[in-house]
CSV table of C-alpha atoms in Angstrom, one decimal:
chain,number,residue,atom,x,y,z
T,1,UNK,CA,0.0,0.0,0.0
T,2,UNK,CA,1.3,3.4,-1.0
T,3,UNK,CA,0.7,6.5,1.1
T,4,UNK,CA,1.2,10.0,-0.2
T,5,UNK,CA,3.3,12.0,2.3
T,6,UNK,CA,5.1,15.3,2.6
T,7,UNK,CA,8.5,15.4,4.2
T,8,UNK,CA,11.6,17.5,4.6
T,9,UNK,CA,15.0,16.7,3.2
T,10,UNK,CA,17.5,15.9,5.9
T,11,UNK,CA,20.4,15.6,3.5
T,12,UNK,CA,21.0,14.8,-0.2
T,13,UNK,CA,24.3,14.1,-2.1
T,14,UNK,CA,23.8,14.9,-5.7
T,15,UNK,CA,27.1,13.3,-6.7
T,16,UNK,CA,26.1,9.9,-5.2
T,17,UNK,CA,22.3,10.3,-5.9
T,18,UNK,CA,21.4,9.3,-2.3
T,19,UNK,CA,19.8,11.1,0.6
T,20,UNK,CA,17.4,11.0,3.5
T,21,UNK,CA,14.0,12.5,4.1
T,22,UNK,CA,12.3,13.1,7.5
T,23,UNK,CA,8.6,12.4,7.7
T,24,UNK,CA,6.5,13.0,10.8
T,25,UNK,CA,6.1,9.8,12.7
T,26,UNK,CA,8.9,8.0,10.8
T,27,UNK,CA,12.5,8.5,11.7
T,28,UNK,CA,14.2,8.5,8.3
T,29,UNK,CA,13.4,7.4,4.8
T,30,UNK,CA,16.3,6.9,2.5
T,31,UNK,CA,16.1,7.8,-1.2
T,32,UNK,CA,18.3,7.3,-4.2
T,33,UNK,CA,18.3,8.6,-7.7
T,34,UNK,CA,15.7,6.1,-8.8
T,35,UNK,CA,13.2,7.4,-6.2
T,36,UNK,CA,12.3,10.6,-8.2
T,37,UNK,CA,9.1,11.1,-10.1
T,38,UNK,CA,11.0,12.8,-13.0
T,39,UNK,CA,14.3,11.2,-14.2
T,40,UNK,CA,17.5,13.2,-14.2
T,41,UNK,CA,19.9,14.7,-11.7
T,42,UNK,CA,18.2,16.5,-8.9
T,43,UNK,CA,19.4,19.0,-6.3
T,44,UNK,CA,17.7,18.9,-3.0
T,45,UNK,CA,18.7,21.1,-0.1
T,46,UNK,CA,18.3,20.4,3.7
T,47,UNK,CA,15.0,21.5,5.0
T,48,UNK,CA,13.4,21.5,1.5
T,49,UNK,CA,9.8,20.2,1.4
T,50,UNK,CA,9.1,17.2,-0.9
T,51,UNK,CA,6.1,15.1,-1.8
T,52,UNK,CA,6.5,11.4,-2.1
T,53,UNK,CA,4.7,8.0,-2.1
T,54,UNK,CA,5.7,5.9,0.9
T,55,UNK,CA,5.5,2.1,1.0
T,56,UNK,CA,6.9,-0.7,3.1
T,57,UNK,CA,9.2,-3.4,1.9
T,58,UNK,CA,8.8,-7.0,3.2
T,59,UNK,CA,11.6,-6.4,5.7
T,60,UNK,CA,9.6,-3.5,7.2
T,61,UNK,CA,11.9,-0.8,5.9
T,62,UNK,CA,10.2,2.3,4.3
T,63,UNK,CA,10.6,2.9,0.6
T,64,UNK,CA,10.1,6.3,-1.0
T,65,UNK,CA,9.1,6.6,-4.6
T,66,UNK,CA,7.8,9.4,-6.9
T,67,UNK,CA,9.7,12.0,-4.9
T,68,UNK,CA,9.1,15.5,-6.2
T,69,UNK,CA,10.2,18.9,-4.8
T,70,UNK,CA,7.4,21.2,-3.8
């Protein structure tokens, strides 16, 4: 089940294409360059608000997809 959420960028490394988003009630959700709604290189800054779909993997970890800056 996917849940639409709004979160804030904790950190993002454009060179490596990985980062972390804070969402209320969830400690951290890690993202990578495949998590974005639109392909290409993205630049996110700490504190920036983003919209995403949140789902859970079988191991219980959270998975962010369709990440887009607001």
